[in-house]
């Protein structure tokens, strides 16, 4: 027993000081892409051709990258001969409006907080029911990680609950398969109003690699009203945490 106590003391305090301090991200972390449309000659379209999800578009309007569709595979960055697309280490990517996920733009990472009435109703707590709507489980894994001591989601008053009747909203992952659509709608309807919907990951936002398949609905949009979009494939836990804290007004800038 003494040995366990000593070992526990040596472990120290494992929770990261985010958001008070900037997070330490892994070397291989690929954050928000920087789209430098001015560099793009607009003729080669090689980025659009290599993109597996048609997230990159080159048209008369110029070069655009839809973060909601992006799998962060990096193929466009590798293929572009003029460095018009470069991945940064920016983790602030959540947005309140779907159109704000289209780059270049100013909307990503600036997700505004819920309105004053909703914040008053929620108080200092947010209870979420997670719905896995047919994805590969990578987004669920990165969401689950938030409840470990490293991120300690509970210190912000955010918790995942078993029953939608005890929830303030739902957090959806996966492209919404035909099989999961009724369960998703029933879960949403069981949450007492007013309620919020958070779409996490490329699948929940726009179908991800499954977009266009006859058995999926290309994400939550069109089925439920979405309050917060968190892009990624899967999003790093810090990206999810940053989005949740912005929604609650705990991070202002
Ligand atoms: S990183 Fe995103 S935009 Fe670029 S090729 Fe991959 S999926 Fe398409």
PDB file of C-alpha atoms in Angstrom, residues 64-163:
ATOM      1  CA  UNK A  64     -11.403  27.273 -51.557  1.00  0.00           C
ATOM      2  CA  UNK A  65     -11.023  24.512 -48.972  1.00  0.00           C
ATOM      3  CA  UNK A  66     -14.038  23.276 -47.007  1.00  0.00           C
ATOM      4  CA  UNK A  67     -12.801  22.325 -43.525  1.00  0.00           C
ATOM      5  CA  UNK A  68     -16.089  20.541 -42.892  1.00  0.00           C
ATOM      6  CA  UNK A  69     -15.221  17.993 -45.583  1.00  0.00           C
ATOM      7  CA  UNK A  70     -11.456  17.867 -44.979  1.00  0.00           C
ATOM      8  CA  UNK A  71      -9.872  14.639 -43.680  1.00  0.00           C
ATOM      9  CA  UNK A  72      -6.565  16.411 -42.912  1.00  0.00           C
ATOM     10  CA  UNK A  73      -4.740  13.815 -45.013  1.00  0.00           C
ATOM     11  CA  UNK A  74      -2.304  16.459 -46.308  1.00  0.00           C
ATOM     12  CA  UNK A  75      -2.445  15.266 -49.932  1.00  0.00           C
ATOM     13  CA  UNK A  76      -3.318  18.743 -51.251  1.00  0.00           C
ATOM     14  CA  UNK A  77      -0.365  20.313 -49.426  1.00  0.00           C
ATOM     15  CA  UNK A  78       2.001  17.707 -50.898  1.00  0.00           C
ATOM     16  CA  UNK A  79       0.597  18.061 -54.394  1.00  0.00           C
ATOM     17  CA  UNK A  80       0.449  21.849 -54.646  1.00  0.00           C
ATOM     18  CA  UNK A  81       3.514  23.109 -56.582  1.00  0.00           C
ATOM     19  CA  UNK A  82       3.162  26.707 -55.337  1.00  0.00           C
ATOM     20  CA  UNK A  83       2.446  26.140 -51.608  1.00  0.00           C
ATOM     21  CA  UNK A  84      -1.031  27.627 -51.869  1.00  0.00           C
ATOM     22  CA  UNK A  85      -2.233  25.186 -49.166  1.00  0.00           C
ATOM     23  CA  UNK A  86      -0.122  24.725 -46.048  1.00  0.00           C
ATOM     24  CA  UNK A  87      -1.127  23.047 -42.811  1.00  0.00           C
ATOM     25  CA  UNK A  88      -0.534  25.116 -39.686  1.00  0.00           C
ATOM     26  CA  UNK A  89      -0.572  24.032 -36.043  1.00  0.00           C
ATOM     27  CA  UNK A  90      -3.684  26.099 -35.345  1.00  0.00           C
ATOM     28  CA  UNK A  91      -6.138  24.151 -33.187  1.00  0.00           C
ATOM     29  CA  UNK A  92      -8.866  26.837 -33.029  1.00  0.00           C
ATOM     30  CA  UNK A  93     -11.159  25.567 -35.753  1.00  0.00           C
ATOM     31  CA  UNK A  94     -14.702  25.232 -34.368  1.00  0.00           C
ATOM     32  CA  UNK A  95     -17.401  27.327 -36.001  1.00  0.00           C
ATOM     33  CA  UNK A  96     -21.041  28.141 -35.281  1.00  0.00           C
ATOM     34  CA  UNK A  97     -22.058  28.438 -38.937  1.00  0.00           C
ATOM     35  CA  UNK A  98     -21.395  25.891 -41.686  1.00  0.00           C
ATOM     36  CA  UNK A  99     -20.252  28.561 -44.159  1.00  0.00           C
ATOM     37  CA  UNK A 100     -17.556  29.686 -41.716  1.00  0.00           C
ATOM     38  CA  UNK A 101     -15.709  26.419 -42.338  1.00  0.00           C
ATOM     39  CA  UNK A 102     -14.871  27.413 -45.908  1.00  0.00           C
ATOM     40  CA  UNK A 103     -11.337  28.784 -46.279  1.00  0.00           C
ATOM     41  CA  UNK A 104     -10.006  31.340 -46.913  1.00  0.00           C
ATOM     42  CA  UNK A 105     -12.326  33.020 -44.462  1.00  0.00           C
ATOM     43  CA  UNK A 106     -12.457  34.551 -41.037  1.00  0.00           C
ATOM     44  CA  UNK A 107     -15.047  32.347 -39.340  1.00  0.00           C
ATOM     45  CA  UNK A 108     -13.110  29.297 -38.153  1.00  0.00           C
ATOM     46  CA  UNK A 109     -11.839  29.247 -34.606  1.00  0.00           C
ATOM     47  CA  UNK A 110     -13.999  32.144 -33.601  1.00  0.00           C
ATOM     48  CA  UNK A 111     -17.142  30.232 -32.652  1.00  0.00           C
ATOM     49  CA  UNK A 112     -19.198  32.692 -30.647  1.00  0.00           C
ATOM     50  CA  UNK A 113     -20.792  31.730 -27.344  1.00  0.00           C
ATOM     51  CA  UNK A 114     -24.410  30.707 -26.863  1.00  0.00           C
ATOM     52  CA  UNK A 115     -26.827  33.591 -26.323  1.00  0.00           C
ATOM     53  CA  UNK A 116     -27.343  34.998 -22.828  1.00  0.00           C
ATOM     54  CA  UNK A 117     -30.635  33.137 -22.240  1.00  0.00           C
ATOM     55  CA  UNK A 118     -29.111  29.769 -23.101  1.00  0.00           C
ATOM     56  CA  UNK A 119     -26.033  30.452 -20.978  1.00  0.00           C
ATOM     57  CA  UNK A 120     -28.274  31.446 -18.055  1.00  0.00           C
ATOM     58  CA  UNK A 121     -30.308  28.239 -18.442  1.00  0.00           C
ATOM     59  CA  UNK A 122     -27.194  26.078 -18.545  1.00  0.00           C
ATOM     60  CA  UNK A 123     -25.606  27.838 -15.579  1.00  0.00           C
ATOM     61  CA  UNK A 124     -22.141  26.448 -14.984  1.00  0.00           C
ATOM     62  CA  UNK A 125     -22.851  22.984 -16.365  1.00  0.00           C
ATOM     63  CA  UNK A 126     -23.329  21.313 -19.734  1.00  0.00           C
ATOM     64  CA  UNK A 127     -24.611  17.743 -19.950  1.00  0.00           C
ATOM     65  CA  UNK A 128     -24.251  15.999 -23.281  1.00  0.00           C
ATOM     66  CA  UNK A 129     -25.516  12.708 -24.677  1.00  0.00           C
ATOM     67  CA  UNK A 130     -23.105  11.331 -27.246  1.00  0.00           C
ATOM     68  CA  UNK A 131     -24.608   9.713 -30.342  1.00  0.00           C
ATOM     69  CA  UNK A 132     -22.366   7.595 -32.540  1.00  0.00           C
ATOM     70  CA  UNK A 133     -24.220   7.759 -35.842  1.00  0.00           C
ATOM     71  CA  UNK A 134     -22.310   5.204 -37.876  1.00  0.00           C
ATOM     72  CA  UNK A 135     -18.688   6.402 -37.963  1.00  0.00           C
ATOM     73  CA  UNK A 136     -15.420   4.551 -37.468  1.00  0.00           C
ATOM     74  CA  UNK A 137     -15.234   5.418 -33.727  1.00  0.00           C
ATOM     75  CA  UNK A 138     -12.123   7.594 -34.044  1.00  0.00           C
ATOM     76  CA  UNK A 139     -14.092  10.737 -33.107  1.00  0.00           C
ATOM     77  CA  UNK A 140     -15.636   8.902 -30.143  1.00  0.00           C
ATOM     78  CA  UNK A 141     -12.140   7.860 -29.011  1.00  0.00           C
ATOM     79  CA  UNK A 142     -10.908  11.476 -29.055  1.00  0.00           C
ATOM     80  CA  UNK A 143     -14.086  12.597 -27.290  1.00  0.00           C
ATOM     81  CA  UNK A 144     -13.684   9.916 -24.608  1.00  0.00           C
ATOM     82  CA  UNK A 145     -10.101  11.054 -24.019  1.00  0.00           C
ATOM     83  CA  UNK A 146     -11.496  14.371 -22.774  1.00  0.00           C
ATOM     84  CA  UNK A 147     -12.755  12.643 -19.633  1.00  0.00           C
ATOM     85  CA  UNK A 148      -9.268  11.440 -18.632  1.00  0.00           C
ATOM     86  CA  UNK A 149      -7.152  13.267 -16.039  1.00  0.00           C
ATOM     87  CA  UNK A 150      -5.094  14.906 -18.806  1.00  0.00           C
ATOM     88  CA  UNK A 151      -7.995  17.000 -20.118  1.00  0.00           C
ATOM     89  CA  UNK A 152     -10.386  16.605 -17.146  1.00  0.00           C
ATOM     90  CA  UNK A 153     -13.540  17.815 -18.890  1.00  0.00           C
ATOM     91  CA  UNK A 154     -15.412  17.700 -15.575  1.00  0.00           C
ATOM     92  CA  UNK A 155     -13.492  20.720 -14.224  1.00  0.00           C
ATOM     93  CA  UNK A 156     -15.418  22.851 -16.757  1.00  0.00           C
ATOM     94  CA  UNK A 157     -18.772  21.438 -15.642  1.00  0.00           C
ATOM     95  CA  UNK A 158     -19.104  19.438 -18.878  1.00  0.00           C
ATOM     96  CA  UNK A 159     -20.221  15.833 -18.560  1.00  0.00           C
ATOM     97  CA  UNK A 160     -21.450  13.028 -20.775  1.00  0.00           C
ATOM     98  CA  UNK A 161     -24.641  11.440 -19.474  1.00  0.00           C
ATOM     99  CA  UNK A 162     -26.323   8.119 -20.221  1.00  0.00           C
ATOM    100  CA  UNK A 163     -29.859   9.398 -20.706  1.00  0.00           C
TER     101      UNK A 163
END
